Short mmCIF file of C-alpha atoms in Angstrom, two decimals:
data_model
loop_
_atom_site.label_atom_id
_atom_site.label_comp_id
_atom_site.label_asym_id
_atom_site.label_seq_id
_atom_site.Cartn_x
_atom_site.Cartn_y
_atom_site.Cartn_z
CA UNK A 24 0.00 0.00 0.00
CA UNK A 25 1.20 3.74 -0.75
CA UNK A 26 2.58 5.44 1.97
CA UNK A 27 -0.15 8.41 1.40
CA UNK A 28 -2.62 6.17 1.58
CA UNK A 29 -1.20 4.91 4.81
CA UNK A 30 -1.08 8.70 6.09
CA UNK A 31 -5.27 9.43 4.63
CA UNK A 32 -6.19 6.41 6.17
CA UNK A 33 -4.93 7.12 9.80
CA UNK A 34 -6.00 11.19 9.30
CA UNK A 35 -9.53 9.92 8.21
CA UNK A 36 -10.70 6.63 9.44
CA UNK A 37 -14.41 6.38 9.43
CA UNK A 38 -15.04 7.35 5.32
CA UNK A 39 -17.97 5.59 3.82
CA UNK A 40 -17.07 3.12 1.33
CA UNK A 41 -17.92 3.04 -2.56
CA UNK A 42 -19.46 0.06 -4.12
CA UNK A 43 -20.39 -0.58 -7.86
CA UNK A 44 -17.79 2.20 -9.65
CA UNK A 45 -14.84 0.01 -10.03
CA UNK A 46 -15.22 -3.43 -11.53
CA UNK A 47 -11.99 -5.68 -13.16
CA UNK A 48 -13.03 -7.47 -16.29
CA UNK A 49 -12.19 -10.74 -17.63
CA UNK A 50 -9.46 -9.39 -19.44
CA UNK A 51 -7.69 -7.72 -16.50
CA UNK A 52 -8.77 -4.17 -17.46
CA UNK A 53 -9.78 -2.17 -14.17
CA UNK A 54 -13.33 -0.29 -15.65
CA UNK A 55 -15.10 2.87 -14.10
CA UNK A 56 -18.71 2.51 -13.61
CA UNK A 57 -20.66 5.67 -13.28
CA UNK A 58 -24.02 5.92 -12.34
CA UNK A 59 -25.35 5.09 -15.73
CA UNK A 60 -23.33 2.14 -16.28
CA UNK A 61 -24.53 0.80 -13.18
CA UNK A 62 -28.34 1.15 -14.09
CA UNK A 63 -27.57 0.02 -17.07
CA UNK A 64 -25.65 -3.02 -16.07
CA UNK A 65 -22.60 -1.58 -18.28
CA UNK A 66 -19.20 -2.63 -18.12
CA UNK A 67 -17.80 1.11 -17.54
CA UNK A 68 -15.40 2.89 -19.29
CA UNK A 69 -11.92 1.09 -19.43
CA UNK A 70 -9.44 3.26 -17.36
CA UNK A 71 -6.27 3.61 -19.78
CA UNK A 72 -4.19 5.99 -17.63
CA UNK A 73 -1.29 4.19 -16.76
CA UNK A 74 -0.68 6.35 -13.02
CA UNK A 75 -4.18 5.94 -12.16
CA UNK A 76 -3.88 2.06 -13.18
CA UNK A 77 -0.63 1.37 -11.05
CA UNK A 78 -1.80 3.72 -8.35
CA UNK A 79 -5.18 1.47 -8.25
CA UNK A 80 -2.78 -1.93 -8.90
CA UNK A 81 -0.49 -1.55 -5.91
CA UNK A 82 -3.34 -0.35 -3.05
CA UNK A 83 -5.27 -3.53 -4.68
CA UNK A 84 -6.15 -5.67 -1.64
CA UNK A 85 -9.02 -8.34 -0.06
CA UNK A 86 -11.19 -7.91 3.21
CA UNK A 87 -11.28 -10.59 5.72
CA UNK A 88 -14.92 -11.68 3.88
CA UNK A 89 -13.20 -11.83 0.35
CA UNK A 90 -14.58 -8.64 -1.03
CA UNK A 91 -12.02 -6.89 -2.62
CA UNK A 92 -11.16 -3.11 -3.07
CA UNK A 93 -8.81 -0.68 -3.62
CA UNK A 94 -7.73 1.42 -0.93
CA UNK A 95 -8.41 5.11 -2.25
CA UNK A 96 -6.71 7.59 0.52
CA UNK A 97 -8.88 7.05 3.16
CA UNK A 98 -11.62 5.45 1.33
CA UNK A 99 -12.48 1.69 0.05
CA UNK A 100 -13.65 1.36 -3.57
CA UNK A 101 -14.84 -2.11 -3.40
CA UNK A 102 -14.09 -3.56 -6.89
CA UNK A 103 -17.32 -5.66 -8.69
CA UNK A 104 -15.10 -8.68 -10.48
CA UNK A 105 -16.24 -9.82 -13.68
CA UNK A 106 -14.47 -13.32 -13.15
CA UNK A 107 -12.01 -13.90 -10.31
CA UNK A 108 -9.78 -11.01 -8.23
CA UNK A 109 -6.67 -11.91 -10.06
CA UNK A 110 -6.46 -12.23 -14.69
CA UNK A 111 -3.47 -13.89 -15.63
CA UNK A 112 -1.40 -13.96 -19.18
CA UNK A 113 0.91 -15.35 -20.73
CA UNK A 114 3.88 -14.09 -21.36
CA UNK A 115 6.73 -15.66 -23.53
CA UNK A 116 9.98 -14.05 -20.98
CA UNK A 117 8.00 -13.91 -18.04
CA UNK A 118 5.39 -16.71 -18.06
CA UNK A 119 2.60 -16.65 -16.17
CA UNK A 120 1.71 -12.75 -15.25
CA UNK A 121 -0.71 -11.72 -13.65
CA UNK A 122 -3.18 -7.93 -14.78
CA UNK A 123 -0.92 -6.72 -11.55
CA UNK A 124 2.14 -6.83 -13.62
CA UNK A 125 3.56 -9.92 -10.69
CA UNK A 126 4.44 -13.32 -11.52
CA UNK A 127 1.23 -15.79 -11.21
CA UNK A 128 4.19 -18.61 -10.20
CA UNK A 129 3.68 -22.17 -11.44
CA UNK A 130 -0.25 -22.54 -11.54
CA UNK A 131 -0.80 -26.04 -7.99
CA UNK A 132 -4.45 -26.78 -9.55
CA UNK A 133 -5.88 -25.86 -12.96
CA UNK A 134 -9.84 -25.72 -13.45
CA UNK A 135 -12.17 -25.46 -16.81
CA UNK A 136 -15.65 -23.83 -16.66
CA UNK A 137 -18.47 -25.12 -19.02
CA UNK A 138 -17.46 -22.45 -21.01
CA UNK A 139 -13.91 -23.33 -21.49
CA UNK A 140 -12.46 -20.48 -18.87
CA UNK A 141 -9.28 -21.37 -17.57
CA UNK A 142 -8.38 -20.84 -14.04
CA UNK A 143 -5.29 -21.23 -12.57
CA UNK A 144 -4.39 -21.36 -8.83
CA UNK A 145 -1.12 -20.88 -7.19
CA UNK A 146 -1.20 -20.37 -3.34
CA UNK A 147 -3.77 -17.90 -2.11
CA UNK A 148 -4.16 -16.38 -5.53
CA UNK A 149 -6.99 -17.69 -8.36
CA UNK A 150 -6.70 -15.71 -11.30
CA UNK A 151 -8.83 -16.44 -14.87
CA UNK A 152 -6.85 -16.64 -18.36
CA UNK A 153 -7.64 -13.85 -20.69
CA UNK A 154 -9.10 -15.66 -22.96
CA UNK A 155 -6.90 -13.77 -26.04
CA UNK A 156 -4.04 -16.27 -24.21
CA UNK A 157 -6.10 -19.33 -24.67
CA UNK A 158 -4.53 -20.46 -27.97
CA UNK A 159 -1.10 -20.31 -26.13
CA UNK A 160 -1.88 -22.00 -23.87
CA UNK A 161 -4.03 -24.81 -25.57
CA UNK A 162 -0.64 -26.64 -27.11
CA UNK A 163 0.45 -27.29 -23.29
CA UNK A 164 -3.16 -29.01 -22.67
CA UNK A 165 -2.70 -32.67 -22.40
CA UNK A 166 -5.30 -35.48 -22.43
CA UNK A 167 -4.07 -38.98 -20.76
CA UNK A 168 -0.31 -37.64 -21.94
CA UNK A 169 -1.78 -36.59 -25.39
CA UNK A 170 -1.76 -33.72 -27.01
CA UNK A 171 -5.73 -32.45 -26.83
CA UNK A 172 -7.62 -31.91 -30.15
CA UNK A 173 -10.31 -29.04 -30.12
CA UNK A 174 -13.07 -31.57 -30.51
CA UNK A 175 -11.70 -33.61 -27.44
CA UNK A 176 -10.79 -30.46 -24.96
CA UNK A 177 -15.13 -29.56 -26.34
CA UNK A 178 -16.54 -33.09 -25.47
CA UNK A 179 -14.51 -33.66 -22.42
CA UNK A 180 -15.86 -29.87 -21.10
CA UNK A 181 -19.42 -30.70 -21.78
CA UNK A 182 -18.68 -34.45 -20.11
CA UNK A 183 -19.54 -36.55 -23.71
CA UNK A 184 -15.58 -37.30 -23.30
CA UNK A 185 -13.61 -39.37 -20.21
CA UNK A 186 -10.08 -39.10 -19.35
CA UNK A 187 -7.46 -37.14 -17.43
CA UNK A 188 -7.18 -33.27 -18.82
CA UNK A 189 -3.32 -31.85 -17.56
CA UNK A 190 -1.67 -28.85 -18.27
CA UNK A 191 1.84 -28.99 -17.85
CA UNK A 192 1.32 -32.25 -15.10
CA UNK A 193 -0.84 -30.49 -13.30
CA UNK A 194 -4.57 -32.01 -13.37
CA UNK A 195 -7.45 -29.91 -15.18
CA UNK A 196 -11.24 -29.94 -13.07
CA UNK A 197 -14.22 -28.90 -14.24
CA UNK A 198 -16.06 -26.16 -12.79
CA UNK A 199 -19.12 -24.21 -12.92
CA UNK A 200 -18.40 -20.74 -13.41
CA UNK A 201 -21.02 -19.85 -11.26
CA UNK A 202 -19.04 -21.72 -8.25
CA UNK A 203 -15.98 -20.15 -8.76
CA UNK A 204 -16.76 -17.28 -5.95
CA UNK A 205 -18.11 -19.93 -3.86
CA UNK A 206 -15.11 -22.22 -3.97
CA UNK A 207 -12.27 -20.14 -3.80
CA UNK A 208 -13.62 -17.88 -0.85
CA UNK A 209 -14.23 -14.44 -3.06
CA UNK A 210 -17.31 -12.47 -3.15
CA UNK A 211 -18.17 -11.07 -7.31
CA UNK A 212 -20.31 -8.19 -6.45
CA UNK A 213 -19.81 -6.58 -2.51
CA UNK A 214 -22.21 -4.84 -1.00
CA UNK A 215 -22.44 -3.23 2.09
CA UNK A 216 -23.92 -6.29 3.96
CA UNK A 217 -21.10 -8.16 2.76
CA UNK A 218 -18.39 -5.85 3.52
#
């Protein structure tokens, strides 16, 4: 966390916090929501400037009920996540990166959603593949040791297909996208109850 923030947070303790203006997209884009976005059930305008971006990256942190936020001076601006707190790439010098600009390490457990989603884990963090990286990533997909064809990866996701999905040895679950939140201990959208 910024050492201003540090300083706002201990001269002002008690400010409200903001919910619905700041979401994270699948793609790892951090989006501003006004109030018309909101009604509207918008994404938000995708925040390009790169101070504002790192300021929001590095203040970027979880409550002890898995909402997370970013730490604005002395205010919380609890961030609605389109998939999971954490997007990771790929990157061909640095590997596995996550929208942060860290290293995602090597991925312990790999899941699948029904609609072909990839998350990764690696300790505490879960973090979605954009899906731009998924055709980088689909070579290193492995059925029973194979090599995984398209039609195989589609009929194995929608369970027409048995056997053991990998990626790089490490074994490939299915999961509902829907249980994602559920399972790795995040909350989506916060609200004030659940904050």
């Amino acid at each position: 966390m910024d050492d201003i923030v540090k300083q706002a947070l201990a001269k002002w303790p008690n400010v409200p916090h903001c919910y619905g203006w700041l979401a994270l997209d699948a793609r790892g884009n951090w989006r501003m929501r006004d109030e018309r976005a909101q009604h509207l059930n918008l994404p938000g305008d995708k925040l390009t400037n790169v101070a504002l971006v790192g300021f929001i990256t590095r203040n970027y942190a979880a409550d002890e009920r898995g909402c997370w936020y970013f730490q604005n001076g002395p205010q919380r601006v609890y961030v609605d996540l389109e998939a999971t707190p954490y997007i990771v790439r790929t990157d061909p010098a640095a590997g596995w990166q996550l929208h942060t600009g860290a290293p995602l390490g090597t991925p312990e457990a790999a899941f699948i959603t029904e609609a072909g989603a990839l998350v990764l884990r690696h300790g505490d963090i879960v973090a979605q593949l954009d899906d731009r990286d998924f055709a980088d990533v689909l070579p290193q997909l492995r059925m029973d040791g194979a090599p995984v064809a398209d039609e195989v990866l589609l009929a194995w996701l929608d369970g027409r297909a048995a056997g053991t999905l990998s990626l790089n040895g490490v074994a490939v679950e299915r999961v509902a996208a829907g249980q994602l939140a559920t399972r790795f201990g995040y909350i989506s959208v916060p609200t004030p109850t659940a904050a």
